[in-house]
Coordinates of C-alpha atoms in Angstrom, one line a residue:
M9 CA 197.8 -41.7 -62.0
K10 CA 196.3 -38.3 -62.1
N11 CA 199.5 -36.5 -62.9
S12 CA 200.2 -36.2 -66.6
V13 CA 203.2 -35.1 -68.3
S14 CA 201.0 -32.8 -70.3
D15 CA 200.3 -30.8 -67.1
H16 CA 203.6 -29.6 -66.9
S17 CA 205.5 -27.2 -69.2
F18 CA 209.0 -27.7 -70.3
Y19 CA 211.4 -25.2 -71.9
I20 CA 214.9 -25.1 -73.2
E21 CA 217.3 -22.6 -71.4
S22 CA 220.0 -21.0 -72.9
D23 CA 223.6 -21.7 -71.6
E24 CA 223.8 -18.3 -69.9
E25 CA 220.8 -19.4 -67.8
D26 CA 222.3 -22.9 -67.0
D27 CA 225.3 -20.9 -65.7
H28 CA 223.5 -18.6 -63.8
Q29 CA 221.4 -21.3 -62.2
E30 CA 224.5 -23.4 -61.6
T31 CA 225.9 -20.3 -59.4
Q32 CA 222.8 -20.3 -57.5
L33 CA 223.0 -24.1 -56.8
D34 CA 226.5 -23.4 -55.3
K35 CA 225.1 -20.8 -53.0
S36 CA 222.1 -22.9 -51.9
E37 CA 224.7 -25.7 -51.0
N38 CA 226.6 -23.4 -48.9
G39 CA 223.5 -22.8 -46.8
D40 CA 221.6 -19.9 -48.8
G41 CA 218.6 -22.1 -49.6
N42 CA 218.1 -24.0 -46.5
E43 CA 215.7 -21.7 -44.9
S44 CA 212.6 -22.7 -46.8
N45 CA 213.5 -26.2 -46.0
S46 CA 213.4 -25.6 -42.2
S47 CA 210.4 -23.4 -42.2
K48 CA 208.4 -25.9 -44.7
Y49 CA 208.6 -28.8 -42.6
S50 CA 208.5 -26.7 -38.9
N51 CA 204.8 -27.3 -38.5
D52 CA 205.3 -31.3 -38.8
D53 CA 207.2 -31.3 -35.7
D54 CA 204.4 -31.1 -33.0
D55 CA 204.9 -34.7 -31.8
D56 CA 208.8 -34.8 -32.0
D57 CA 209.0 -33.9 -28.2
N58 CA 208.1 -37.4 -27.2
H59 CA 211.4 -38.6 -29.4
N60 CA 214.1 -36.0 -28.6
D61 CA 216.3 -38.6 -27.2
R62 CA 216.2 -40.6 -30.5
L63 CA 216.6 -37.8 -32.5
E64 CA 219.5 -36.4 -30.9
S65 CA 221.3 -39.7 -30.9
K66 CA 220.8 -39.9 -34.9
P67 CA 220.8 -37.6 -37.5
S68 CA 217.2 -36.6 -38.5
S69 CA 218.2 -36.0 -42.3
F70 CA 220.4 -37.5 -44.8
N71 CA 222.4 -36.5 -47.6
P72 CA 223.6 -39.5 -49.2
A73 CA 226.2 -39.2 -52.2
W74 CA 225.1 -42.6 -53.6
P75 CA 222.7 -43.8 -54.5
Q76 CA 220.6 -40.8 -54.6
S77 CA 218.6 -42.0 -57.7
Y78 CA 217.1 -45.0 -55.6
R79 CA 214.0 -43.3 -54.8
Q80 CA 213.3 -41.9 -58.1
S81 CA 213.9 -45.2 -60.0
M82 CA 211.8 -47.3 -57.5
D83 CA 208.7 -45.0 -57.4
I84 CA 207.7 -46.2 -60.9
Y85 CA 207.0 -49.6 -59.1
S86 CA 204.5 -48.0 -56.6
S87 CA 202.8 -45.7 -58.9
V88 CA 201.5 -45.7 -62.6
P89 CA 201.7 -42.1 -63.9
S90 CA 200.4 -40.9 -67.2
P91 CA 202.8 -42.1 -70.4
S92 CA 205.0 -39.6 -72.3
L93 CA 207.1 -41.3 -74.7
T94 CA 210.5 -39.9 -75.8
F95 CA 213.8 -41.1 -76.2
L96 CA 217.3 -40.1 -75.3
G97 CA 219.0 -37.1 -77.1
T98 CA 216.2 -34.8 -77.1
P99 CA 217.3 -31.2 -76.7
S100 CA 215.5 -31.1 -72.9
L101 CA 217.4 -34.1 -71.8
T102 CA 220.8 -32.6 -72.1
R103 CA 219.5 -29.9 -69.6
L104 CA 218.8 -32.7 -66.9
G105 CA 222.5 -33.6 -66.2
S106 CA 223.0 -37.2 -65.9
S107 CA 219.5 -38.0 -65.2
F108 CA 217.8 -40.6 -67.3
L109 CA 214.3 -40.4 -66.1
A110 CA 212.6 -37.1 -66.0
S111 CA 210.9 -35.6 -62.9
S112 CA 207.7 -36.2 -64.8
L113 CA 208.4 -40.0 -64.3
T114 CA 207.1 -40.3 -60.8
R115 CA 204.4 -39.2 -58.8
R116 CA 206.5 -37.2 -56.5
H117 CA 208.5 -35.3 -59.2
T118 CA 211.8 -35.8 -57.4
P119 CA 214.5 -34.0 -59.6
E120 CA 217.4 -36.1 -60.7
V121 CA 220.4 -33.7 -60.1
F122 CA 223.2 -35.5 -58.1
P123 CA 226.0 -33.6 -56.0
S124 CA 229.6 -34.5 -56.4
L125 CA 230.5 -37.9 -55.4
H126 CA 233.4 -36.9 -53.1
K127 CA 231.2 -35.0 -50.6
P128 CA 230.6 -36.9 -47.5
L129 CA 227.6 -38.9 -47.0
I130 CA 226.3 -36.7 -43.9
S131 CA 228.2 -33.4 -43.6
Q132 CA 229.4 -32.0 -40.3
A133 CA 227.4 -29.1 -40.8
E134 CA 224.2 -31.4 -41.1
E135 CA 225.2 -33.4 -38.0
E136 CA 225.4 -30.0 -35.9
Q137 CA 221.8 -28.8 -37.2
P138 CA 218.9 -29.2 -34.9
P139 CA 216.5 -32.0 -36.1
Q140 CA 214.1 -31.1 -38.8
R141 CA 211.4 -33.3 -40.1
R142 CA 212.0 -33.8 -43.8
S143 CA 210.9 -35.8 -46.7
S144 CA 212.8 -37.8 -48.8
H145 CA 213.0 -35.3 -51.5
T146 CA 215.1 -33.1 -49.0
L147 CA 217.9 -35.7 -49.3
L148 CA 218.8 -34.0 -52.4
P149 CA 220.7 -30.5 -52.2
P150 CA 218.5 -27.4 -52.3
L151 CA 218.0 -26.7 -56.0
P152 CA 216.9 -23.5 -57.6
S153 CA 213.5 -23.6 -59.6
R154 CA 214.5 -24.7 -63.0
R155 CA 212.0 -24.2 -66.0
S156 CA 213.5 -27.2 -67.9
M157 CA 212.4 -29.4 -65.3
I158 CA 208.9 -28.2 -64.0
K159 CA 206.6 -25.3 -64.9
K160 CA 207.3 -22.1 -62.5
F161 CA 204.7 -21.7 -59.5
P162 CA 203.6 -18.5 -58.2
D163 CA 206.1 -18.4 -55.7
E164 CA 209.4 -18.1 -57.7
K165 CA 211.4 -19.1 -54.5
S166 CA 210.1 -22.8 -54.6
V167 CA 212.4 -25.1 -55.6
A168 CA 211.7 -28.4 -57.1
H169 CA 212.1 -30.8 -54.1
E170 CA 210.0 -28.4 -51.8
L171 CA 206.7 -29.7 -53.9
P172 CA 204.3 -31.2 -51.6
V173 CA 204.7 -35.1 -51.1
S174 CA 201.8 -36.6 -52.8
R175 CA 200.2 -39.6 -51.1
Q176 CA 197.5 -40.6 -53.2
S177 CA 197.4 -44.4 -53.5
S178 CA 194.3 -45.9 -51.9
Y179 CA 194.1 -49.3 -50.4
G180 CA 193.2 -51.1 -53.7
Q181 CA 195.9 -49.3 -55.3
G182 CA 198.4 -50.5 -52.7
V183 CA 197.4 -54.0 -52.9
L184 CA 197.7 -54.0 -56.9
N185 CA 201.0 -52.5 -56.4
G186 CA 202.0 -55.0 -53.8
I187 CA 200.9 -58.0 -55.9
N188 CA 202.5 -56.7 -59.1
V189 CA 205.9 -56.5 -57.2
L190 CA 205.6 -60.0 -55.7
C191 CA 203.9 -62.0 -58.3
G192 CA 206.5 -62.3 -61.1
V193 CA 208.4 -65.2 -63.1
G194 CA 209.0 -67.0 -59.8
I195 CA 205.4 -68.5 -60.3
L196 CA 206.5 -70.5 -63.4
S197 CA 209.0 -72.5 -61.2
T198 CA 206.9 -73.5 -58.2
P199 CA 206.0 -76.9 -59.8
Y200 CA 209.7 -77.4 -60.2
A201 CA 210.2 -76.4 -56.6
V202 CA 207.8 -79.2 -55.5
K203 CA 209.6 -81.5 -57.7
E204 CA 213.0 -80.5 -55.8
G205 CA 211.5 -80.6 -52.4
G206 CA 208.5 -82.8 -52.6
W207 CA 205.2 -82.3 -51.4
A208 CA 206.3 -81.8 -47.7
G209 CA 208.7 -79.1 -49.0
L210 CA 205.7 -77.0 -50.0
S211 CA 205.3 -76.1 -46.5
I212 CA 208.5 -73.8 -47.0
L213 CA 206.3 -71.4 -49.4
F214 CA 204.0 -70.8 -46.5
I215 CA 206.6 -70.3 -43.9
F216 CA 208.6 -68.0 -46.1
G217 CA 205.5 -66.1 -47.0
L218 CA 204.7 -65.6 -43.1
L219 CA 208.4 -64.6 -42.3
S220 CA 208.3 -62.1 -45.5
Y221 CA 205.2 -60.5 -44.2
Y222 CA 206.6 -59.8 -40.8
T223 CA 209.5 -58.4 -42.1
G224 CA 207.6 -56.2 -44.4
I225 CA 206.1 -54.7 -41.1
L226 CA 209.5 -54.4 -39.6
L227 CA 210.6 -52.1 -42.2
R228 CA 207.7 -49.9 -41.6
Y229 CA 208.7 -49.6 -38.0
C230 CA 212.1 -48.6 -39.3
L231 CA 211.0 -45.8 -41.7
D232 CA 208.8 -44.5 -38.7
S233 CA 211.7 -44.4 -36.3
Q234 CA 212.9 -41.0 -37.4
P235 CA 212.3 -38.5 -39.9
G236 CA 213.9 -38.5 -43.4
L237 CA 213.7 -42.2 -44.0
E238 CA 211.7 -43.5 -47.0
T239 CA 213.8 -45.9 -48.9
Y240 CA 215.5 -49.1 -47.9
P241 CA 219.0 -47.9 -48.4
D242 CA 217.9 -45.0 -45.9
I243 CA 217.2 -47.6 -43.3
G244 CA 220.5 -49.3 -44.0
Q245 CA 222.3 -46.0 -43.3
A246 CA 220.2 -45.1 -40.2
A247 CA 221.3 -48.4 -38.9
F248 CA 224.9 -49.1 -40.1
G249 CA 226.0 -45.6 -41.3
T250 CA 227.4 -45.1 -44.9
V251 CA 228.7 -48.7 -45.4
G252 CA 225.1 -50.0 -44.5
R253 CA 223.7 -47.9 -47.2
I254 CA 226.2 -48.9 -49.6
I255 CA 226.0 -52.6 -49.1
I256 CA 222.3 -52.7 -49.0
S257 CA 222.1 -50.8 -52.3
I258 CA 224.7 -53.1 -54.0
V259 CA 222.8 -56.2 -53.0
L260 CA 219.6 -54.7 -54.4
Y261 CA 221.1 -53.6 -57.6
V262 CA 222.5 -56.9 -58.2
E263 CA 219.4 -58.6 -57.4
L264 CA 217.7 -56.5 -59.8
Y265 CA 220.6 -57.3 -62.6
S266 CA 220.3 -60.9 -62.0
C267 CA 216.3 -60.8 -62.6
C268 CA 217.2 -59.3 -65.9
V269 CA 219.5 -62.3 -66.8
E270 CA 216.5 -64.4 -65.8
Y271 CA 214.4 -62.6 -68.4
I272 CA 216.8 -63.4 -71.1
I273 CA 217.0 -67.0 -70.3
L274 CA 213.2 -67.3 -70.2
E275 CA 212.8 -65.9 -73.4
G276 CA 215.4 -68.1 -75.0
D277 CA 213.8 -71.1 -73.4
N278 CA 210.3 -70.5 -74.1
L279 CA 210.6 -69.0 -77.9
S280 CA 213.0 -72.1 -78.8
A281 CA 210.3 -74.2 -77.5
L282 CA 207.7 -72.9 -79.6
F283 CA 210.2 -72.7 -82.8
P284 CA 212.7 -75.5 -82.1
N285 CA 214.1 -75.6 -85.9
A286 CA 215.0 -72.1 -86.0
H287 CA 218.5 -71.2 -86.6
L288 CA 220.9 -68.6 -87.9
N289 CA 224.4 -68.8 -89.5
L290 CA 226.2 -65.7 -88.4
G291 CA 229.8 -65.2 -89.7
G292 CA 230.5 -68.8 -89.8
Y293 CA 228.9 -69.6 -86.1
Q294 CA 225.7 -71.5 -85.9
L295 CA 223.1 -70.3 -83.7
D296 CA 220.7 -72.8 -82.5
A297 CA 217.2 -71.7 -81.5
R298 CA 217.9 -70.9 -77.8
H299 CA 221.0 -68.6 -78.5
L300 CA 219.2 -67.1 -81.3
F301 CA 216.4 -66.0 -79.5
A302 CA 218.3 -64.8 -76.5
L303 CA 220.1 -62.6 -79.0
V304 CA 216.8 -61.2 -80.7
T305 CA 215.3 -60.7 -77.3
T306 CA 218.5 -58.6 -76.3
L307 CA 218.0 -56.5 -79.5
A308 CA 214.3 -55.9 -78.9
V309 CA 214.8 -54.7 -75.4
L310 CA 217.7 -52.5 -76.0
P311 CA 215.7 -49.5 -77.4
T312 CA 213.6 -49.9 -74.2
V313 CA 216.3 -49.2 -71.9
W314 CA 217.2 -46.1 -73.8
L315 CA 214.0 -44.5 -73.1
Q316 CA 213.9 -41.2 -71.0
D317 CA 210.4 -41.9 -69.8
L318 CA 209.4 -45.1 -68.9
T319 CA 205.9 -44.7 -67.9
V320 CA 204.5 -46.1 -70.9
L321 CA 206.2 -49.5 -69.9
S322 CA 205.0 -49.0 -66.6
Y323 CA 201.4 -49.1 -67.6
I324 CA 201.9 -52.2 -69.5
S325 CA 203.7 -53.9 -66.8
A326 CA 201.2 -53.1 -64.2
G327 CA 199.3 -55.9 -66.2
G328 CA 201.8 -58.2 -64.8
V329 CA 199.1 -59.4 -62.3
I330 CA 196.5 -60.2 -65.1
A331 CA 199.4 -62.0 -67.0
S332 CA 200.2 -64.2 -63.7
V333 CA 196.4 -64.9 -63.3
M334 CA 196.2 -65.8 -67.0
V335 CA 199.0 -68.2 -66.8
V336 CA 197.6 -70.1 -63.8
V337 CA 194.0 -70.1 -65.3
C338 CA 195.6 -71.8 -68.4
L339 CA 197.5 -74.3 -66.4
Y340 CA 194.2 -75.2 -64.5
W341 CA 192.3 -75.2 -67.8
L342 CA 195.1 -77.7 -69.4
G343 CA 195.0 -80.1 -66.5
L344 CA 191.1 -80.1 -65.6
V345 CA 189.7 -79.4 -69.0
D346 CA 192.1 -80.9 -71.8
H347 CA 193.6 -83.5 -69.3
V348 CA 197.2 -82.6 -70.2
G349 CA 199.7 -84.3 -67.8
T350 CA 201.9 -87.3 -67.3
Q351 CA 201.8 -90.5 -64.9
S352 CA 205.2 -89.7 -63.7
K353 CA 206.2 -90.5 -60.0
E354 CA 205.4 -88.1 -57.2
T355 CA 207.9 -87.5 -54.3
V356 CA 206.8 -86.5 -50.6
L357 CA 210.0 -85.4 -49.6
N358 CA 213.4 -85.0 -51.4
L359 CA 216.1 -84.1 -49.0
S360 CA 219.0 -84.1 -51.5
S361 CA 217.5 -81.4 -53.6
L362 CA 215.5 -79.6 -50.8
P363 CA 218.0 -76.7 -50.7
V364 CA 217.4 -75.8 -54.3
A365 CA 213.5 -75.6 -53.3
V366 CA 214.4 -73.2 -50.4
G367 CA 216.0 -70.9 -53.0
L368 CA 213.1 -71.2 -55.5
Y369 CA 210.3 -70.5 -52.7
G370 CA 212.5 -67.5 -51.3
Y371 CA 212.5 -66.0 -54.7
C372 CA 208.6 -65.9 -54.7
Y373 CA 208.9 -63.1 -52.3
S374 CA 211.7 -60.7 -53.2
G375 CA 209.3 -57.6 -53.0
H376 CA 211.0 -56.0 -50.1
A377 CA 213.1 -53.3 -52.1
V378 CA 209.8 -51.7 -53.0
F379 CA 207.6 -51.9 -49.9
P380 CA 209.0 -48.7 -48.4
N381 CA 207.9 -46.9 -51.7
I382 CA 204.4 -48.4 -51.5
Y383 CA 204.3 -47.5 -47.8
T384 CA 205.1 -43.8 -48.2
S385 CA 202.8 -43.6 -51.3
L386 CA 199.8 -44.5 -49.2
E387 CA 197.0 -41.9 -48.7
K388 CA 196.3 -43.8 -45.3
R389 CA 199.7 -45.3 -44.0
S390 CA 197.9 -46.9 -41.3
Q391 CA 196.5 -49.4 -44.0
F392 CA 199.9 -50.6 -45.0
P393 CA 199.5 -53.9 -42.8
A394 CA 196.3 -54.7 -44.3
V395 CA 197.8 -53.9 -47.8
L396 CA 200.9 -56.2 -47.2
F397 CA 198.8 -58.9 -45.8
T398 CA 196.2 -58.8 -48.7
S399 CA 199.2 -58.8 -51.2
F400 CA 201.1 -61.7 -49.5
A401 CA 197.8 -63.8 -49.1
I402 CA 196.8 -63.4 -53.0
V403 CA 200.1 -64.2 -54.1
T404 CA 200.7 -67.2 -52.1
V405 CA 197.4 -68.5 -53.3
L406 CA 198.6 -68.1 -56.7
Y407 CA 202.0 -69.5 -56.1
A408 CA 200.6 -72.7 -54.2
G409 CA 197.8 -73.1 -56.9
A410 CA 200.4 -73.4 -59.6
A411 CA 202.5 -75.4 -57.6
V412 CA 199.9 -78.1 -56.6
M413 CA 198.5 -78.3 -60.2
G414 CA 201.7 -78.2 -61.9
Y415 CA 203.0 -81.0 -59.9
M416 CA 199.9 -83.1 -60.3
M417 CA 200.2 -82.8 -64.0
F418 CA 203.7 -83.4 -64.5
G419 CA 205.2 -84.9 -61.3
D420 CA 209.1 -85.6 -61.2
S421 CA 209.1 -84.5 -64.9
A422 CA 208.4 -81.0 -64.4
E423 CA 210.6 -78.5 -66.1
S424 CA 212.1 -75.3 -64.4
Q425 CA 209.3 -73.4 -66.2
F426 CA 205.9 -75.2 -66.5
T427 CA 205.4 -73.8 -69.6
L428 CA 208.0 -75.9 -71.2
N429 CA 206.1 -79.2 -70.2
L430 CA 203.0 -77.8 -72.1
P431 CA 202.0 -79.1 -75.6
T432 CA 202.4 -76.2 -78.1
D433 CA 199.2 -77.4 -80.1
L434 CA 196.5 -76.4 -77.9
V435 CA 194.8 -73.0 -77.6
A436 CA 195.3 -72.5 -73.7
S437 CA 199.0 -73.5 -73.8
K438 CA 199.8 -70.9 -76.7
I439 CA 198.0 -68.3 -74.5
A440 CA 200.3 -69.3 -71.4
F441 CA 203.3 -69.4 -73.7
W442 CA 202.6 -66.0 -75.4
T443 CA 201.7 -64.3 -72.1
T444 CA 204.9 -65.7 -70.5
I445 CA 206.9 -64.5 -73.4
V446 CA 205.6 -60.7 -73.8
N447 CA 205.7 -60.1 -70.1
P448 CA 209.2 -59.7 -69.6
F449 CA 209.5 -57.4 -72.6
T450 CA 207.8 -54.7 -70.5
K451 CA 209.4 -55.4 -67.3
Y452 CA 213.1 -55.6 -68.4
A453 CA 213.7 -52.0 -68.7
L454 CA 211.9 -51.1 -65.6
T455 CA 214.1 -53.8 -63.6
M456 CA 217.3 -52.6 -65.1
A457 CA 216.6 -48.7 -65.1
P458 CA 217.6 -48.4 -61.1
V459 CA 220.7 -50.4 -61.9
A460 CA 221.7 -48.1 -64.8
M461 CA 221.0 -44.7 -62.9
S462 CA 223.1 -45.6 -59.9
L463 CA 225.9 -46.4 -62.4
E464 CA 225.2 -42.8 -64.1
E465 CA 225.7 -41.1 -60.7
L466 CA 229.4 -42.1 -60.9
I467 CA 229.6 -40.3 -64.2
P468 CA 232.2 -37.4 -63.6
S469 CA 230.3 -34.0 -63.1
N470 CA 232.0 -32.6 -66.4
H471 CA 230.4 -35.3 -68.5
S472 CA 227.2 -35.8 -66.7
K473 CA 225.1 -33.6 -69.5
S474 CA 226.3 -35.9 -72.2
Y475 CA 223.6 -38.6 -72.8
M476 CA 226.2 -40.6 -74.7
Y477 CA 227.3 -41.8 -71.6
S478 CA 224.0 -43.2 -70.4
I479 CA 223.5 -44.9 -73.7
L480 CA 226.9 -46.6 -73.2
I481 CA 226.0 -47.6 -69.9
R482 CA 222.8 -49.1 -70.6
T483 CA 224.1 -50.7 -73.8
A484 CA 226.9 -52.4 -71.9
L485 CA 224.5 -53.6 -69.1
V486 CA 222.0 -55.2 -71.4
L487 CA 224.9 -56.9 -73.6
S488 CA 226.3 -58.1 -70.4
T489 CA 223.1 -59.9 -69.3
L490 CA 222.9 -61.6 -72.6
L491 CA 226.4 -63.1 -72.1
V492 CA 225.6 -64.0 -68.6
A493 CA 222.5 -65.6 -69.6
L494 CA 224.2 -67.7 -72.5
K495 CA 227.1 -68.8 -70.2
I496 CA 224.6 -69.8 -67.4
P497 CA 221.4 -70.9 -69.1
F498 CA 220.0 -72.8 -66.1
F499 CA 216.7 -70.7 -65.3
G500 CA 215.8 -72.9 -62.2
F501 CA 219.3 -73.0 -60.8
V502 CA 220.0 -69.2 -61.3
M503 CA 216.6 -68.6 -59.7
A504 CA 217.3 -70.8 -56.7
L505 CA 220.8 -69.1 -56.5
I506 CA 219.2 -65.5 -56.5
G507 CA 216.4 -66.5 -54.0
S508 CA 218.9 -68.4 -51.5
F509 CA 221.4 -65.3 -51.4
F510 CA 220.1 -62.1 -52.2
T511 CA 216.5 -62.7 -51.3
M512 CA 217.5 -64.1 -48.0
L513 CA 219.5 -61.0 -47.3
V514 CA 216.9 -58.4 -48.5
T515 CA 213.6 -60.2 -47.3
L516 CA 214.7 -61.8 -44.2
I517 CA 218.2 -60.9 -42.6
L518 CA 218.7 -57.2 -43.2
P519 CA 215.2 -56.2 -42.2
C520 CA 215.5 -57.8 -38.9
A521 CA 219.0 -56.7 -38.4
C522 CA 218.3 -53.0 -39.1
F523 CA 215.2 -53.0 -36.9
L524 CA 217.1 -54.4 -34.0
R525 CA 220.0 -51.9 -34.7
I526 CA 217.7 -48.7 -35.3
L527 CA 215.4 -49.5 -32.3
K528 CA 217.6 -50.7 -29.9
G529 CA 216.5 -50.8 -26.5
K530 CA 213.0 -50.2 -27.8
T531 CA 211.9 -53.5 -28.4
S532 CA 210.3 -56.2 -26.6
P533 CA 211.8 -59.5 -25.7
I534 CA 209.6 -61.3 -28.2
Q535 CA 210.6 -59.1 -30.9
V536 CA 214.3 -59.7 -30.3
V537 CA 213.8 -63.4 -30.2
T538 CA 211.5 -63.3 -33.3
C539 CA 214.1 -61.4 -35.1
M540 CA 217.0 -63.6 -34.2
L541 CA 214.8 -66.6 -35.1
I542 CA 214.3 -65.2 -38.5
I543 CA 217.9 -64.1 -39.1
T544 CA 219.0 -67.8 -38.4
I545 CA 216.4 -69.1 -40.7
G546 CA 217.5 -66.9 -43.3
S547 CA 221.3 -67.3 -42.6
I548 CA 220.8 -71.2 -42.8
S549 CA 218.7 -71.3 -45.8
A550 CA 221.1 -68.6 -47.7
V551 CA 224.1 -71.0 -46.9
I552 CA 222.6 -74.2 -48.0
G553 CA 220.8 -72.8 -51.0
S554 CA 223.5 -70.8 -52.4
Y555 CA 225.8 -73.9 -52.1
S556 CA 223.5 -76.3 -53.5
A557 CA 222.6 -73.9 -56.4
L558 CA 226.2 -73.2 -57.2
S559 CA 227.1 -76.9 -57.0
K560 CA 224.6 -77.9 -59.5
I561 CA 225.3 -74.8 -61.9
I562 CA 229.0 -75.9 -61.9
H563 CA 228.0 -79.5 -62.4
S564 CA 225.8 -78.4 -65.3
L565 CA 228.3 -76.4 -66.9

């Protein structure tokens, strides 16, 4: 938060300077600029003697071809930098290659320059090099200092990715970041989850919370297992090689994309509930309220995904914690003060639809993709278990509180979003509605940015400096979420599918699998048994939950 864009100087370089620096980049890739890297981290290897066997068996540094933008795009969730609002197409943007978020976007100032995609994930030369302790920013190839990216330092030989890694997050900031990551739109569906599974099914929420906390700690062990690991894809590569990195990255990106689809469905449902008579005749087609507001929402969020710097949105999105608490407070106010509710029947256990509840409860803890970033951003990394525990405890109380009160108020008539059960004429209802409606507008671009940046890496190098390709990619992604949302407008079932398949993979199955693979032979029997149990629970939940959610979606269509 202390780093402001105004603290840096940006310049527009001439084409001759670009050509000269690109020549220097080629030289550095051939080994000319690696001396500074090895000397920079040589002092950090004092304790590496105890891990020689581990370092010799695995490469200590990674140079992935895809996705290299994961760290930069995810850092926005683990820090709130000072805002600087600019759009695509500014002169300085073309100097940043295919990058969409400038280095000023994140606290760590990681450059967005990507190597050719045909290069091997780990070059043979790197495999033969002695182990070196390197930060995640040395995952990028050595770069010459570029004035267009950051102001020159007194040492002209310094390169962008050699800037010291800043770990400035305090315990409180880490907790807030953790809560903001975990507590999202899933809170709206917890009463519906109780309806689908019954009161007894609510225990699944607490079980998943406990297991998710444990797997979050496992990610920390994986990150500490060897130098150079700082993201979830890094862990996947260390455990299963190139294939593991790519598969984990695809799963994470599809999950983020699916969340954007949920935002469009949510906006259409809630706005049409407030304005049920809204409609539009467009070219002979009659758009009802839900379709109309889904289209309006898409047009409203489209400019936000074109932003070069999303820090202004990250400030607003950080208020997601307040928004979630406010919605729950409004729910309790309506139930306890305004006595809103129905006399609908309540169910103790509903086995037929319990798998749907499994997916809904699983969705509540889909934050593991960002935990490595939160961990590496902490000033005191030893506080990570406490940060994680506090975050999980608070969000579990919020989820359980909304689930209990919402189901007591509406029983088996609970909708997929409890806001749809609320009367629209009460003040507390209006606050809950508009808080729910406004929040996704700030999160859509932040959620879609990692997906878009990963696709931008695939742009051929000869077109990488054209911002038009970035605009086209991001526009296509946004429009595609609209089409999916209109085709499958079932908020609860889509959430159950995401929670059953993607969240079970990211939260339960993959952390345990990577932990067992990376630390093979160094784990205790209890850890092995616990991980195998979690993998079994996650696999069973993924299969039955995904099958049930897909069946209901197909039946509803």
